[in-house]
Coordinates of C-alpha atoms and ligand atoms in Angstrom, one line a residue:
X1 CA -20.5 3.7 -2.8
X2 CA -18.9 0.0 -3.2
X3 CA -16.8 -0.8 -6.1
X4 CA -16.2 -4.2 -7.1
X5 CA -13.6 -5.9 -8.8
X6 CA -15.1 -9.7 -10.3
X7 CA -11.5 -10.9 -11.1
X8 CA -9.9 -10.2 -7.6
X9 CA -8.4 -12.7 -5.2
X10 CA -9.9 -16.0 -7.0
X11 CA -13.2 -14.3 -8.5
X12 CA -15.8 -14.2 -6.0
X13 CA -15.5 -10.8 -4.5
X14 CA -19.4 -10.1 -6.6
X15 CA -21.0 -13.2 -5.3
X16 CA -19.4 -12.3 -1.8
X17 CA -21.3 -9.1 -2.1
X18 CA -24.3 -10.7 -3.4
X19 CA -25.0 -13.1 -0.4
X20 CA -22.9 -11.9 2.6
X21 CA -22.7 -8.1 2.1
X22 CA -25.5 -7.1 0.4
X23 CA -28.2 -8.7 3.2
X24 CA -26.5 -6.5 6.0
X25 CA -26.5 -3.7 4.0
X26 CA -30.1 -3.8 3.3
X27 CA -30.7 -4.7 7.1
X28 CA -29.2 -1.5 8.6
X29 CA -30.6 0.3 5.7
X30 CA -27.6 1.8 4.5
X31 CA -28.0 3.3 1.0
X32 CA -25.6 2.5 -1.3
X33 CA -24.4 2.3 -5.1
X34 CA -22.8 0.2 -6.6
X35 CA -19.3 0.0 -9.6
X36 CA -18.3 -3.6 -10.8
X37 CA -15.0 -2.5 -12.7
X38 CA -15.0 -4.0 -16.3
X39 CA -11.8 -3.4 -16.4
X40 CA -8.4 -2.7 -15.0
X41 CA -8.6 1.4 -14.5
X42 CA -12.5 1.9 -14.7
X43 CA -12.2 2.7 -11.0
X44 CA -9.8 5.4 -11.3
X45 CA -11.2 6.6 -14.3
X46 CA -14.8 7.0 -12.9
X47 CA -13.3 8.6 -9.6
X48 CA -11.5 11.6 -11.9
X49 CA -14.5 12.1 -13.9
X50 CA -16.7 12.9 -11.0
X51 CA -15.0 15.4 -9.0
X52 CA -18.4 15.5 -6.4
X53 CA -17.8 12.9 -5.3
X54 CA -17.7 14.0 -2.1
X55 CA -20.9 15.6 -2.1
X56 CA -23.1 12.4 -2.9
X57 CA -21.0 9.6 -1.1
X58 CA -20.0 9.7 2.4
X59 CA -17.2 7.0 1.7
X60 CA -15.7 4.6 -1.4
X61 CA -15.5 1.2 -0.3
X62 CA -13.8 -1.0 -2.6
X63 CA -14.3 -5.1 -2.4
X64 CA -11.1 -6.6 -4.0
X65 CA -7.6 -6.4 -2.9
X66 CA -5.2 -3.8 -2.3
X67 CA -4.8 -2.8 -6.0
X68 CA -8.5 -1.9 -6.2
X69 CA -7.8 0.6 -3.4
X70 CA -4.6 1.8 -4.8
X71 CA -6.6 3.1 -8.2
X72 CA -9.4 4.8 -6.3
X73 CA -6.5 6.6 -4.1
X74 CA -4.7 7.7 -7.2
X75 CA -8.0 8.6 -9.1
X76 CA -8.7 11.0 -5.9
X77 CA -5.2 12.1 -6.1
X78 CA -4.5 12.4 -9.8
X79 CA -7.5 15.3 -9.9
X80 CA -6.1 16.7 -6.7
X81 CA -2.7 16.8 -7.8
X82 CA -4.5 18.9 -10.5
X83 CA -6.0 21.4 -8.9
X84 CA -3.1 22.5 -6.8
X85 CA -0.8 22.5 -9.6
X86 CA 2.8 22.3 -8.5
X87 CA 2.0 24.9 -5.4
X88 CA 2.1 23.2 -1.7
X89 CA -1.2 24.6 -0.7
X90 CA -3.6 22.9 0.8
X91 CA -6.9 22.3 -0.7
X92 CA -10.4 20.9 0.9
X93 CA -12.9 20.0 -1.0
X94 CA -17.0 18.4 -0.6
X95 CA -18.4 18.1 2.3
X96 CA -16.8 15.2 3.8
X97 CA -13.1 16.8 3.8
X98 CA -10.7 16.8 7.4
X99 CA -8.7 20.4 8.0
X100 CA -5.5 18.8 9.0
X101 CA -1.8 19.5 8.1
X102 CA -0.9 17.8 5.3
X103 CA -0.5 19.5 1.9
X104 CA -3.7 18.1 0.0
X105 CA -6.4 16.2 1.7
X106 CA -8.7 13.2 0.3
X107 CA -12.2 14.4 0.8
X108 CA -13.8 11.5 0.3
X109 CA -13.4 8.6 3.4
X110 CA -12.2 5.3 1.8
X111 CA -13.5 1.8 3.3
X112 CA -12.0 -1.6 2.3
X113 CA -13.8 -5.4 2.2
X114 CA -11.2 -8.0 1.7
X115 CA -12.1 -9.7 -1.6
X116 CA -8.3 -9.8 -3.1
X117 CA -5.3 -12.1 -3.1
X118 CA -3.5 -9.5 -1.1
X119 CA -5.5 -8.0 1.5
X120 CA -2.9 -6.1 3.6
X121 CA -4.3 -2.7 4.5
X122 CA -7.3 -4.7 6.1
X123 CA -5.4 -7.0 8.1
X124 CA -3.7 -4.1 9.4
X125 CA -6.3 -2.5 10.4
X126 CA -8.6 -4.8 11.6
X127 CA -5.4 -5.9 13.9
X128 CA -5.7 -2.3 15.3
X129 CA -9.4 -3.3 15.9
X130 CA -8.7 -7.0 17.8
X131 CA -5.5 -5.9 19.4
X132 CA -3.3 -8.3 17.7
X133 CA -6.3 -11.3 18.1
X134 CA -7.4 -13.7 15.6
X135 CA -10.4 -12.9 13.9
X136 CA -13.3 -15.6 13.7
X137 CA -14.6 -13.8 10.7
X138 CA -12.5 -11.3 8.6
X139 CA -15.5 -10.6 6.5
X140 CA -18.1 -10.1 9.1
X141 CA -15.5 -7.9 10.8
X142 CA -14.7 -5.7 7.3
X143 CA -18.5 -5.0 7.1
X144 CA -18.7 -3.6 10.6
X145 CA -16.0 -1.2 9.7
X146 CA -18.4 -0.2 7.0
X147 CA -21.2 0.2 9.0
X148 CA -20.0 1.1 12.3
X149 CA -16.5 2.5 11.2
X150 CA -15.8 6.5 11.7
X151 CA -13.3 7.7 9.3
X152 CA -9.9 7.3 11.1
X153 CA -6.8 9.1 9.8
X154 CA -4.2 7.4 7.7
X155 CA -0.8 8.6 6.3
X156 CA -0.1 8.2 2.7
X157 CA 2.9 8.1 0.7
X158 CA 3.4 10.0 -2.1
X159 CA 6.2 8.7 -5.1
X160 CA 7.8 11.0 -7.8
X161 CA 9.2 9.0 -10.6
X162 CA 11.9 10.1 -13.2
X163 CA 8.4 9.3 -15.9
X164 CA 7.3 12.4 -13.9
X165 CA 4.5 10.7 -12.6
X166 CA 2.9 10.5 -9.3
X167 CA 2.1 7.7 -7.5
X168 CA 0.2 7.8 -4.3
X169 CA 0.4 4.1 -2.0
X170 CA -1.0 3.0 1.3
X171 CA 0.4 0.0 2.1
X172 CA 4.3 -0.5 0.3
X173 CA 7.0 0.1 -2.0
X174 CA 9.0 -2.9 -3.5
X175 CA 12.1 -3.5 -5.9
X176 CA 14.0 -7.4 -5.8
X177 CA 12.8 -9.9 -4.2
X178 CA 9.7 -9.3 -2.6
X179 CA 8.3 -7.4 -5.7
X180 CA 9.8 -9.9 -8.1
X181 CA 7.0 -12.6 -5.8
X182 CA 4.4 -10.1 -5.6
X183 CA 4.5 -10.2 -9.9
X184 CA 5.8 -13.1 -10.8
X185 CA 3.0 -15.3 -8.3
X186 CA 0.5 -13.5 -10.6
X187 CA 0.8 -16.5 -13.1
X188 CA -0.8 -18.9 -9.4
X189 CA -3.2 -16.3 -8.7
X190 CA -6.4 -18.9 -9.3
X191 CA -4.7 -20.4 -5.4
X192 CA -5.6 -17.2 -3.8
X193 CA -3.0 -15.6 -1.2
X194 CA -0.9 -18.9 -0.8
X195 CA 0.4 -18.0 -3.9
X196 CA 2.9 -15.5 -2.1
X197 CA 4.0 -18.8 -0.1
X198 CA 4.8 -20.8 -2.6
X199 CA 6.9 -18.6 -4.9
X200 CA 8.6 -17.0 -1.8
X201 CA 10.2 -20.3 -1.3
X202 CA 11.6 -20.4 -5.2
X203 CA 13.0 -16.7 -5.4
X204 CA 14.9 -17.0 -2.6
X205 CA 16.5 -19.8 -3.9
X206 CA 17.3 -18.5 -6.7
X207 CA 18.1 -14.7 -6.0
X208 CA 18.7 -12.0 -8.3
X209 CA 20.9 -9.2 -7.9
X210 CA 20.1 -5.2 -8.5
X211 CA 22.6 -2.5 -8.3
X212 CA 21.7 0.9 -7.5
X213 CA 21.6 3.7 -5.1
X214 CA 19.4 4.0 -2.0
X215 CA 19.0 7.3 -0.1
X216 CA 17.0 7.8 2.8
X217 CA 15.9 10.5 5.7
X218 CA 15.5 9.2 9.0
X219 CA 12.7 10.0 11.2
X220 CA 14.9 12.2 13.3
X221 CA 15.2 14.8 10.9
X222 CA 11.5 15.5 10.3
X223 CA 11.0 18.6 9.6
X224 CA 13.9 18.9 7.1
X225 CA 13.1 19.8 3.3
X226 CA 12.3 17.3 1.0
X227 CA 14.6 18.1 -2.3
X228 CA 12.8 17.3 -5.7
X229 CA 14.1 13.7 -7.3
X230 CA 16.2 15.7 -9.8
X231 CA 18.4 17.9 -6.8
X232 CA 21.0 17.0 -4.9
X233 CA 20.4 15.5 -1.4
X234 CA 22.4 17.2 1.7
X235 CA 24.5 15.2 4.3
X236 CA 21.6 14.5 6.7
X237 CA 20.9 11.6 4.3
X238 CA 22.5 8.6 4.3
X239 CA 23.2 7.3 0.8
X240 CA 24.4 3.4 0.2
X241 CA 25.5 2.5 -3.7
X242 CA 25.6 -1.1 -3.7
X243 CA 24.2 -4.8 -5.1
X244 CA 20.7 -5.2 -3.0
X245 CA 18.8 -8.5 -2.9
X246 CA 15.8 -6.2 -2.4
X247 CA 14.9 -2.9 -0.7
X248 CA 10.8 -3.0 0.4
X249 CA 9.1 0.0 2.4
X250 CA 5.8 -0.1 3.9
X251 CA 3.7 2.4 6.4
X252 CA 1.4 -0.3 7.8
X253 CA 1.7 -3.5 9.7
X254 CA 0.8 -6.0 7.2
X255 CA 1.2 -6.7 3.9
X256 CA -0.8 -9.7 3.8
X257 CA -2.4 -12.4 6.3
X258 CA 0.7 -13.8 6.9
X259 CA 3.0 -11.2 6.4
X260 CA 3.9 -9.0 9.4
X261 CA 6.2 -6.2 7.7
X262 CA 6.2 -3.8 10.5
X263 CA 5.7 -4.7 13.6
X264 CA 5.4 -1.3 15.2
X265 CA 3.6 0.6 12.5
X266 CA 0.5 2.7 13.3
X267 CA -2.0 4.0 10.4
X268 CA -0.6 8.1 11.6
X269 CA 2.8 7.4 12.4
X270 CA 4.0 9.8 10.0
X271 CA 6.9 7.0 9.6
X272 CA 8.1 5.0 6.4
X273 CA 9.5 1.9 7.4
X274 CA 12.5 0.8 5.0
X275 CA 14.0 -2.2 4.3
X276 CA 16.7 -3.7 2.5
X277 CA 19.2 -6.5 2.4
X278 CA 22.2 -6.8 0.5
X279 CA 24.1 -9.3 -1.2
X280 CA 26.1 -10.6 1.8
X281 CA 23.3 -13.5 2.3
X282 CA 23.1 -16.7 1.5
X283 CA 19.7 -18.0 0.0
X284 CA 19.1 -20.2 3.1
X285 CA 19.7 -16.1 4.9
X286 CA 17.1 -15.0 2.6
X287 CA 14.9 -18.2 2.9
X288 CA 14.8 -17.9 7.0
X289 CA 14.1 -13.8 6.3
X290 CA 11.0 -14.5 4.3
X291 CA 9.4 -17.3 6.8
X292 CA 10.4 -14.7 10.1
X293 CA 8.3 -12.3 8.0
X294 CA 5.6 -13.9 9.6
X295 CA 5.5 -12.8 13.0
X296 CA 7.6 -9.6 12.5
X297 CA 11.1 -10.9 14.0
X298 CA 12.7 -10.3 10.8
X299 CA 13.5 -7.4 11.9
X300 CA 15.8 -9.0 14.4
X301 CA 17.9 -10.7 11.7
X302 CA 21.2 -9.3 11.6
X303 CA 21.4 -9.2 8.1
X304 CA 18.6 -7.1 7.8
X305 CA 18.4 -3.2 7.5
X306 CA 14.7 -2.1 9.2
X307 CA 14.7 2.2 9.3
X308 CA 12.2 4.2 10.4
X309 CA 12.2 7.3 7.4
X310 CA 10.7 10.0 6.4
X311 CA 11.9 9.9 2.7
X312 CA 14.0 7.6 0.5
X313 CA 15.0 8.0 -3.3
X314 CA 16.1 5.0 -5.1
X315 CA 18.0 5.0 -8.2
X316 CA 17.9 1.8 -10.0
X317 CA 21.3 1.4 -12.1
X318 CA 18.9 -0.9 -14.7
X319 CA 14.9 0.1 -16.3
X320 CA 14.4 -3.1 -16.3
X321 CA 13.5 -4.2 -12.7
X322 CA 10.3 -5.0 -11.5
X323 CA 9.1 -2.4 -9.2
X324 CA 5.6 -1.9 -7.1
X325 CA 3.7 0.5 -5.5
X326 CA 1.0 -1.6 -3.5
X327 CA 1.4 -4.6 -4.8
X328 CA 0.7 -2.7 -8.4
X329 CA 3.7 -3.0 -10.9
X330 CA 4.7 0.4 -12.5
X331 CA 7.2 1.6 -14.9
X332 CA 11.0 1.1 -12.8
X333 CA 13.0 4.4 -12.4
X334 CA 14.1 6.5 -10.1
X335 CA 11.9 7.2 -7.3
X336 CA 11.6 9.6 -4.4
X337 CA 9.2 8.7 -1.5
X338 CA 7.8 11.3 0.9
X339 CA 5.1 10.8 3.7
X340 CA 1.8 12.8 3.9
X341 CA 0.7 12.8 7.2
X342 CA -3.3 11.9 7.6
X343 CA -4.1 12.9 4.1
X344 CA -6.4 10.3 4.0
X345 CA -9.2 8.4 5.8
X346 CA -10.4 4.6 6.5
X347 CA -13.7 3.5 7.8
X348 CA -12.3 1.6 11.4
X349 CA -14.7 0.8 14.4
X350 CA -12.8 1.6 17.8
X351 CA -12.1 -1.5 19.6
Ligands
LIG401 P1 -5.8 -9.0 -6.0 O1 -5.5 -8.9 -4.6 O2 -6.6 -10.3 -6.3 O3 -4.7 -8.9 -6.9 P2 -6.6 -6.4 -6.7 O4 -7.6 -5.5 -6.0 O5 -5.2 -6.1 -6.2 O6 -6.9 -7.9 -6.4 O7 -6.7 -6.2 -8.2 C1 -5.8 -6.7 -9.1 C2 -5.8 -5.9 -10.4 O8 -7.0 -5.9 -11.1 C3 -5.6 -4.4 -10.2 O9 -4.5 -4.0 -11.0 C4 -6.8 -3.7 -10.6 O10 -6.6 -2.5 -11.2 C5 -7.3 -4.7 -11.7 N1 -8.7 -4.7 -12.0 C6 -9.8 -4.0 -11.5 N2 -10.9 -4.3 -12.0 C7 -10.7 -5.2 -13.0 C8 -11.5 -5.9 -14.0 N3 -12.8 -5.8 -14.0 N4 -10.8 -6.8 -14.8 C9 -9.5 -6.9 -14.8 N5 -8.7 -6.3 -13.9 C10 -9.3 -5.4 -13.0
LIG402 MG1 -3.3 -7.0 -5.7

């Protein structure tokens, strides 16, 4: 099934269908259905009113951005979540579903066609596909996943918010700076994904501090507990209460085109990578951070704080921060991230 946002990216994701995806579609005689979302939510809303899903489609395959994806995930998830209550049991469900180890399992294999101003779960995957080449056609290559593509195992990362919600993301986490662009660049979204560029360059000269309190796990201490948001932490965590210029997380490479977040990050890594910089920069610091985001050597920047986690919690001391879950704004609180290893599945042809 393909579901298709008509306002993504800078509106053509239907005519992209239409003439390029459509016509190979029909050639390999793939049988499909077809969603165009009239509005923000209809994906996620169709996907938890038809839990069988599973049974008719062999995959979802969205053509817009990332925030396309991001509802489908959470309409899988919400009815999930559901099902097994509160209890950490897994549950499998259709015909389609994986028997791995994570608590709950998508059963339903999800594809993706870039059609969206931010487009960064397919550039990082289709950089696991070239091996870190350019691609001479990101579109033709997105449909090949499609058709060729076996369902390859992905981590997810699931977020419990003080609104007692539940948030399940792909692709990143942000509060400060780089969510502040990802929002706020809305308003150039008719220039496509140069709009990131461009209001990059006037945050980070212009800065805005957030206080608050970061926690994380490191990766070394894997198999350790996960305390609810609401319980005390234990001393394996390393807490830092201080003024941030922004804290950002992400479990894949890219974020966008030009954005290479985490160099080293693999689709089943089990691994959240965590960011943050604090308020001993300059805005030139912060300037030269964003443009090294680029080719990944960020990371190499001495003001900058890269660790490989298993779980943070971040508590904001002000509501009134812009915070994002793939690229998605949502209500800011405190939050408490925890990886699912390979509870889902994306369409990827083996290189
Ligand atoms: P882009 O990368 O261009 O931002 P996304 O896929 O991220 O594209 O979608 C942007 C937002 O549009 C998401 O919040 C999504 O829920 C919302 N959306 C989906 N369908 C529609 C629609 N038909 N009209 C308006 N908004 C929509
Ligand atoms: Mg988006």
């Amino acid at each position: 099934m393909f579901i298709i946002n008509p306002h993504s990216g800078k509106g053509e994701s239907l005519k992209i269908f239409n003439k390029q995806v459509k016509p190979i579609l029909d050639q390999c005689n793939i049988v499909h259905e077809l969603l165009i979302t009239e509005h923000a939510n209809h994906a996620s809303q169709f996907i938890e009113s038809h839990p069988n899903l599973g049974d008719s489609y062999f995959a979802v395959v969205t053509l817009s951005g990332d925030g396309l994806l991001y509802e489908v995930l959470n309409g899988f998830t919400t009815s999930l979540e559901r099902e097994s209550g509160s209890k950490k049991v897994p549950v499998y469900l259709g015909s389609h579903h994986f028997c791995l180890t994570s608590r709950l399992k998508l059963f339903v294999c999800t594809g993706i066609i870039p059609g969206g101003s931010g487009n960064g779960l397919f550039h990082s995957i289709n950089h696991i596909y070239t091996k870190g080449h350019k691609s001479h056609n990101q579109l033709f290559d997105s449909i090949m996943h499609i058709i060729k593509g076996e369902p390859t195992h992905m981590d997810i990362v699931r977020f419990t918010t003080m609104h007692n919600k539940v948030h399940y993301s792909f692709l990143s986490f942000g509060w400060g700076l780089m969510a502040d662009i990802d929002i706020e660049s809305e308003r150039l979204r008719f220039i496509g994904e140069t709009r990131f560029s461009i209001w990059s360059i006037y945050r980070s000269l212009r800065p805005r501090k957030y206080s608050g309190t970061l926690s994380y796990l490191t990766v070394d201490h894997a198999n350790d507990y996960i305390p609810p948001l609401d319980a005390p932490l234990n001393e394996r965590w390393v807490t830092i209460k201080d003024e941030f210029y922004l804290v950002y997380a992400s479990y894949q490479q890219f974020l966008n085109s030009t954005c290479k977040f985490a160099p080293d990050a693999r689709l089943d890594d089990n691994t959240i990578y965590l960011l943050y910089i604090n308020t001993n920069v300059t805005p030139w610091q912060l300037l030269k951070f964003l443009i090294l985001l680029e080719d990944g050597s960020h990371i190499d920047l001495p003001y900058v704080n890269f660790i490989a986690v298993k779980s943070f919690r971040l508590e904001p001391d002000s509501k009134e921060d812009i915070m994002t879950i793939d690229g998605e704004q949502i209500a800011c609180s405190s939050v408490q991230a925890e990886i699912e290893h390979k509870m889902a599945s994306i369409l990827l042809r083996s290189g």
